[in-house]
Amino acid sequence: MERNIRFEIITKDRLGITVIILEKIYKAEINLLSVEVFPKKICVKMQIRDDEAKEALKKQLIDIEDVVMVNEINLLNYEENERKLLAILDSVDEGIMVINKKFEIDIFNNYCEKVFLCNKEEAIGTDIRKLIGGDAPAVELINSGIKYDNVEVNIKTDRGEVHYLTTGRPIVDDNNITVGAVASIKDIYKAIEIANVIAGTTEGAFKEIVGNSSKIECVKKIVKTVAKSDSTILFRGESGTGKELFAKALQNLSSRKNNPFVTISCAALPDNLIESELFGYEKGSFTGAMNSGKEGLFREADGGTLFLDEIGELSIVLQAKLLRVLQEGVIRKIGSTKEENINVRIIAATNRNLEEMIKGGKFREDLYYRLNVIPIIIPPLRERLSDISSLVTLFISKYNKKLNKEIKGAELSFINKLMAYNWPGNIRELQNVIERAMNLCEEKYISSQNNIIDIGLGSNLENKIELDVHKSLRLKEVVEICEKQAIVTALSKNKSLRKTAKELGVSHTTIINKIKKYKINED
């Protein structure tokens, strides 16, 4: 029976000696599997019948002029490097999968075996579309060459459910043509576990809250201090300041961090639905109720935290029921006579002036004092302008992925224009402005010409363009309206296509094409 034998052949520096060595192997009728050629060294892997044939070949090779030595070795260099690489891949706490341009799996490490519920011998050489489906992110990566990050995949296979988080990068040749893909795989439950560990640290808890202005740092300090208690928290601040992000941070720093964090907006549903959502109901309690009944959000949040956003929108009737929960720690489902004990921490938030609402009889004073145990005021963006630059960087990174762009940053003139604005919509408005600017930007850096904060800009122009606030518009339509407005405004001011192009930060050809597209000369 033939077995694999490897020789390392040391030679003098002689032209054509590799060909002579390979001819000797060929004439000996030995199956040559692979060859490595180095200066003064040739390594070969062969299939040889027995020791007698091996020794005979070894003697023939030594007899070749300028062959210095023939040694039997365990592995060729490429085999040793390959095995080192595979050992490294099998040691990491993450799945690594390499797919070639034919969609065949070339590398499939031990971690992948656990996630995809099959062994590597079975997976290697298999078409990935058969293993995890034709719409897997890695398949699209090979087709498009476009990288992806942290995509969640949940599929059902013959072996069971496969739920994972994946990041992929293309393998390209010298001509930048995609010839394969590398995908990293993380079991979703492991990813969640790691995320929870990170979120439980101060740095992790505040990772979504960008900025280091003195006012934001003060709020972070208060949140960190009060997180360990179970006292009720009331976040106050204007709409769009990030109250829910701070509520999540507080939960992640609390002793309840591994328990449920349940959110409900008190302005999103009518009173009857909010009551059934919060408290649940018995089967047959009202028309349309599910036959099985329903557990409410208080029960769902038991042991954890319930975040009541926009608490100022809650009706007086529901305020009374909420007060009883806060006072006695019990709830009663709709249609039930039985009270149930619950253990829930309440975090509430509002942008309303609760004190004025109390005077107007729209908010219960006793509930106010129950909620306002620890009030935390989130500053508006106009009071933390020094954080704008960091927020812009965050949103550019976010929308580069969403819009498939590679914008590197923003010019100082753009930042200065943002700093001079009052931001009535706070961070939410800033995020919208950055997304709008990135849609309009065709360069590597956002410029002040891409900054459209006020759609009414140029409202005195004859060719004024308006957004109909009552009409439902797609994002593409909004972008086109803004784009047209910017061109009309610049044209009116400059009276020149080239000057307009320069001001808007695009090419002369782009302006001509846009004018034709929007029929600006005909307006």
CSV table of C-alpha atoms in Angstrom, one decimal, residues 73-280:
chain,number,residue,atom,x,y,z
A,73,ILE,CA,11.1,15.2,6.5
A,74,ASN,CA,7.7,15.1,8.2
A,75,LEU,CA,6.0,18.0,6.4
A,76,LEU,CA,6.6,20.4,3.5
A,77,ASN,CA,6.8,24.1,4.4
A,78,TYR,CA,3.4,24.9,3.0
A,79,GLU,CA,1.9,22.0,4.9
A,80,GLU,CA,3.5,23.1,8.2
A,81,ASN,CA,2.3,26.7,7.7
A,82,GLU,CA,-1.2,25.4,6.8
A,83,ARG,CA,-1.4,23.3,9.9
A,84,LYS,CA,-0.2,26.1,12.1
A,85,LEU,CA,-2.9,28.4,10.6
A,86,LEU,CA,-5.6,25.8,11.1
A,87,ALA,CA,-4.5,25.2,14.7
A,88,ILE,CA,-4.7,29.0,15.3
A,89,LEU,CA,-8.2,29.1,13.7
A,90,ASP,CA,-9.4,26.2,15.8
A,91,SER,CA,-8.1,27.9,19.0
A,92,VAL,CA,-10.0,31.2,18.6
A,93,ASP,CA,-13.4,31.6,20.3
A,94,GLU,CA,-15.0,32.5,17.0
A,95,GLY,CA,-16.1,30.7,13.9
A,96,ILE,CA,-13.9,31.2,10.8
A,97,MET,CA,-15.1,30.1,7.4
A,98,VAL,CA,-13.4,30.6,4.0
A,99,ILE,CA,-15.5,30.2,0.8
A,100,ASN,CA,-14.1,30.2,-2.7
A,101,LYS,CA,-15.6,31.7,-5.8
A,102,LYS,CA,-17.4,28.5,-6.6
A,103,PHE,CA,-19.2,28.9,-3.2
A,104,GLU,CA,-17.3,25.8,-1.8
A,105,ILE,CA,-16.2,25.9,1.8
A,106,ASP,CA,-12.3,25.7,2.0
A,107,ILE,CA,-11.9,26.4,5.7
A,108,PHE,CA,-14.3,25.5,8.5
A,109,ASN,CA,-12.9,25.7,12.0
A,110,ASN,CA,-14.0,23.8,15.2
A,111,TYR,CA,-16.2,26.7,16.4
A,112,CYS,CA,-18.2,26.5,13.1
A,113,GLU,CA,-18.9,22.9,13.8
A,114,LYS,CA,-20.8,23.9,16.9
A,115,VAL,CA,-22.7,26.7,15.3
A,116,PHE,CA,-23.7,24.9,12.1
A,117,LEU,CA,-24.2,21.5,13.7
A,118,CYS,CA,-21.9,19.5,11.3
A,119,ASN,CA,-18.3,18.4,11.3
A,120,LYS,CA,-15.6,20.0,9.2
A,121,GLU,CA,-15.0,16.9,7.1
A,122,GLU,CA,-18.6,17.0,6.0
A,123,ALA,CA,-18.6,20.8,5.4
A,124,ILE,CA,-15.3,21.3,3.6
A,125,GLY,CA,-15.9,21.2,-0.2
A,126,THR,CA,-19.6,21.6,0.3
A,127,ASP,CA,-21.5,24.4,-1.5
A,128,ILE,CA,-22.3,26.9,1.3
A,129,ARG,CA,-25.7,27.5,-0.3
A,130,LYS,CA,-26.6,23.9,0.5
A,131,LEU,CA,-25.4,24.2,4.1
A,132,ILE,CA,-27.0,27.5,5.1
A,133,GLY,CA,-29.1,28.7,2.2
A,134,GLY,CA,-28.6,30.8,-0.9
A,135,ASP,CA,-29.4,34.1,0.8
A,136,ALA,CA,-26.7,33.9,3.4
A,137,PRO,CA,-24.6,37.1,3.8
A,138,ALA,CA,-21.4,35.3,2.6
A,139,VAL,CA,-23.1,34.3,-0.6
A,140,GLU,CA,-24.1,37.9,-1.3
A,141,LEU,CA,-20.5,38.9,-0.4
A,142,ILE,CA,-19.0,36.7,-3.1
A,143,ASN,CA,-21.6,37.9,-5.7
A,144,SER,CA,-21.2,41.6,-4.9
A,145,GLY,CA,-17.8,42.0,-3.2
A,146,ILE,CA,-19.3,44.3,-0.6
A,147,LYS,CA,-18.2,43.7,3.0
A,148,TYR,CA,-20.7,43.4,5.8
A,149,ASP,CA,-20.5,43.8,9.6
A,150,ASN,CA,-22.4,42.1,12.5
A,151,VAL,CA,-25.3,40.7,10.5
A,152,GLU,CA,-27.7,38.5,12.5
A,153,VAL,CA,-28.8,35.3,10.7
A,154,ASN,CA,-31.5,32.9,12.0
A,155,ILE,CA,-32.3,29.9,9.8
A,156,LYS,CA,-33.8,26.4,10.3
A,157,THR,CA,-31.9,23.5,8.8
A,158,ASP,CA,-32.4,19.7,8.7
A,159,ARG,CA,-30.1,19.6,11.8
A,160,GLY,CA,-31.9,22.3,13.8
A,161,GLU,CA,-32.0,26.1,14.3
A,162,VAL,CA,-28.8,28.0,13.4
A,163,HIS,CA,-28.7,31.5,15.0
A,164,TYR,CA,-25.5,33.5,14.6
A,165,LEU,CA,-23.8,36.9,14.1
A,166,THR,CA,-21.5,37.2,11.2
A,167,THR,CA,-19.0,39.7,9.7
A,168,GLY,CA,-17.6,39.2,6.2
A,169,ARG,CA,-14.7,40.4,4.0
A,170,PRO,CA,-14.0,39.7,0.3
A,171,ILE,CA,-10.8,38.0,-0.9
A,172,VAL,CA,-9.7,39.8,-4.1
A,173,ASP,CA,-7.1,39.2,-6.7
A,174,ASP,CA,-4.6,41.7,-8.2
A,175,ASN,CA,-7.4,43.2,-10.4
A,176,ASN,CA,-9.6,43.7,-7.3
A,177,ILE,CA,-12.0,41.0,-8.5
A,178,THR,CA,-13.6,39.0,-5.7
A,179,VAL,CA,-12.4,35.4,-5.7
A,180,GLY,CA,-13.8,34.3,-2.3
A,181,ALA,CA,-14.8,35.4,1.1
A,182,VAL,CA,-13.8,35.1,4.7
A,183,ALA,CA,-16.7,35.1,7.3
A,184,SER,CA,-16.4,35.3,11.0
A,185,ILE,CA,-19.1,33.6,13.0
A,186,LYS,CA,-20.3,34.2,16.5
A,187,ASP,CA,-23.1,32.1,18.2
A,188,ILE,CA,-25.8,34.6,18.9
A,189,TYR,CA,-26.2,33.6,22.5
A,190,LYS,CA,-22.5,33.8,23.1
A,191,ALA,CA,-22.5,37.3,21.5
A,192,ILE,CA,-25.4,38.4,23.7
A,193,GLU,CA,-23.6,37.1,26.8
A,194,ILE,CA,-20.4,39.0,25.9
A,195,ALA,CA,-22.4,42.1,25.1
A,196,ASN,CA,-24.1,41.8,28.6
A,197,VAL,CA,-20.7,41.5,30.3
A,198,ILE,CA,-19.4,44.6,28.4
A,199,ALA,CA,-22.7,46.5,29.0
A,200,GLY,CA,-22.3,45.8,32.7
A,201,THR,CA,-19.2,48.0,33.0
A,202,THR,CA,-19.4,51.7,33.2
A,203,GLU,CA,-17.6,52.2,29.9
A,204,GLY,CA,-19.9,49.6,28.2
A,205,ALA,CA,-23.1,51.0,29.7
A,206,PHE,CA,-22.4,54.5,28.3
A,207,LYS,CA,-21.0,53.4,24.9
A,208,GLU,CA,-24.1,54.6,23.0
A,209,ILE,CA,-24.0,58.0,24.8
A,210,VAL,CA,-21.5,60.1,22.9
A,211,GLY,CA,-19.9,63.2,24.3
A,212,ASN,CA,-17.7,64.3,27.2
A,213,SER,CA,-19.1,67.8,27.9
A,214,SER,CA,-19.3,68.7,31.6
A,215,LYS,CA,-23.1,68.5,31.6
A,216,ILE,CA,-23.2,65.0,30.0
A,217,GLU,CA,-20.4,63.8,32.4
A,218,CYS,CA,-22.4,65.1,35.3
A,219,VAL,CA,-25.5,63.1,34.2
A,220,LYS,CA,-23.4,60.0,33.7
A,221,LYS,CA,-22.0,60.4,37.2
A,222,ILE,CA,-25.5,60.7,38.7
A,223,VAL,CA,-26.7,57.6,36.7
A,224,LYS,CA,-23.8,55.6,37.9
A,225,THR,CA,-24.4,56.6,41.5
A,226,VAL,CA,-28.2,55.8,41.6
A,227,ALA,CA,-28.1,52.6,39.4
A,228,LYS,CA,-27.4,50.3,42.3
A,229,SER,CA,-30.6,51.2,44.2
A,230,ASP,CA,-34.1,50.2,43.3
A,231,SER,CA,-35.5,53.7,43.7
A,232,THR,CA,-37.8,55.1,40.9
A,233,ILE,CA,-36.0,57.3,38.4
A,234,LEU,CA,-37.6,60.1,36.4
A,235,PHE,CA,-35.6,61.3,33.3
A,236,ARG,CA,-36.6,64.7,32.2
A,237,GLY,CA,-35.6,66.6,29.1
A,238,GLU,CA,-36.7,67.8,25.7
A,239,SER,CA,-37.6,65.4,22.9
A,240,GLY,CA,-34.6,63.8,21.2
A,241,THR,CA,-32.1,64.3,24.0
A,242,GLY,CA,-31.5,60.5,24.5
A,243,LYS,CA,-33.5,59.7,27.6
A,244,GLU,CA,-34.1,56.1,26.7
A,245,LEU,CA,-30.3,55.6,26.1
A,246,PHE,CA,-29.7,56.8,29.7
A,247,ALA,CA,-32.4,54.5,31.0
A,248,LYS,CA,-30.8,51.5,29.3
A,249,ALA,CA,-27.4,52.6,30.7
A,250,LEU,CA,-28.9,52.7,34.2
A,251,GLN,CA,-30.4,49.3,33.8
A,252,ASN,CA,-27.0,47.9,32.6
A,253,LEU,CA,-25.3,49.3,35.7
A,254,SER,CA,-27.9,48.0,38.1
A,255,SER,CA,-28.2,44.7,40.0
A,256,ARG,CA,-31.1,43.9,37.6
A,257,LYS,CA,-28.8,44.0,34.5
A,258,ASN,CA,-29.4,40.3,33.7
A,259,ASN,CA,-33.1,40.6,34.0
A,260,PRO,CA,-35.7,42.0,31.5
A,261,PHE,CA,-35.7,45.7,30.4
A,262,VAL,CA,-39.1,46.4,29.0
A,263,THR,CA,-40.1,49.6,27.3
A,264,ILE,CA,-43.5,51.1,26.4
A,265,SER,CA,-44.3,54.6,25.0
A,266,CYS,CA,-47.3,56.0,26.9
A,267,ALA,CA,-48.1,58.2,23.8
A,268,ALA,CA,-48.1,55.4,21.3
A,269,LEU,CA,-51.3,53.6,22.2
A,270,PRO,CA,-54.8,54.6,23.2
A,271,ASP,CA,-55.7,54.2,26.9
A,272,ASN,CA,-57.6,50.8,26.6
A,273,LEU,CA,-54.6,49.2,24.8
A,274,ILE,CA,-52.0,50.7,27.1
A,275,GLU,CA,-53.9,49.3,30.1
A,276,SER,CA,-54.1,45.8,28.6
A,277,GLU,CA,-50.4,46.0,27.5
A,278,LEU,CA,-49.3,47.0,31.0
A,279,PHE,CA,-51.5,44.9,33.2
A,280,GLY,CA,-52.5,42.0,30.9
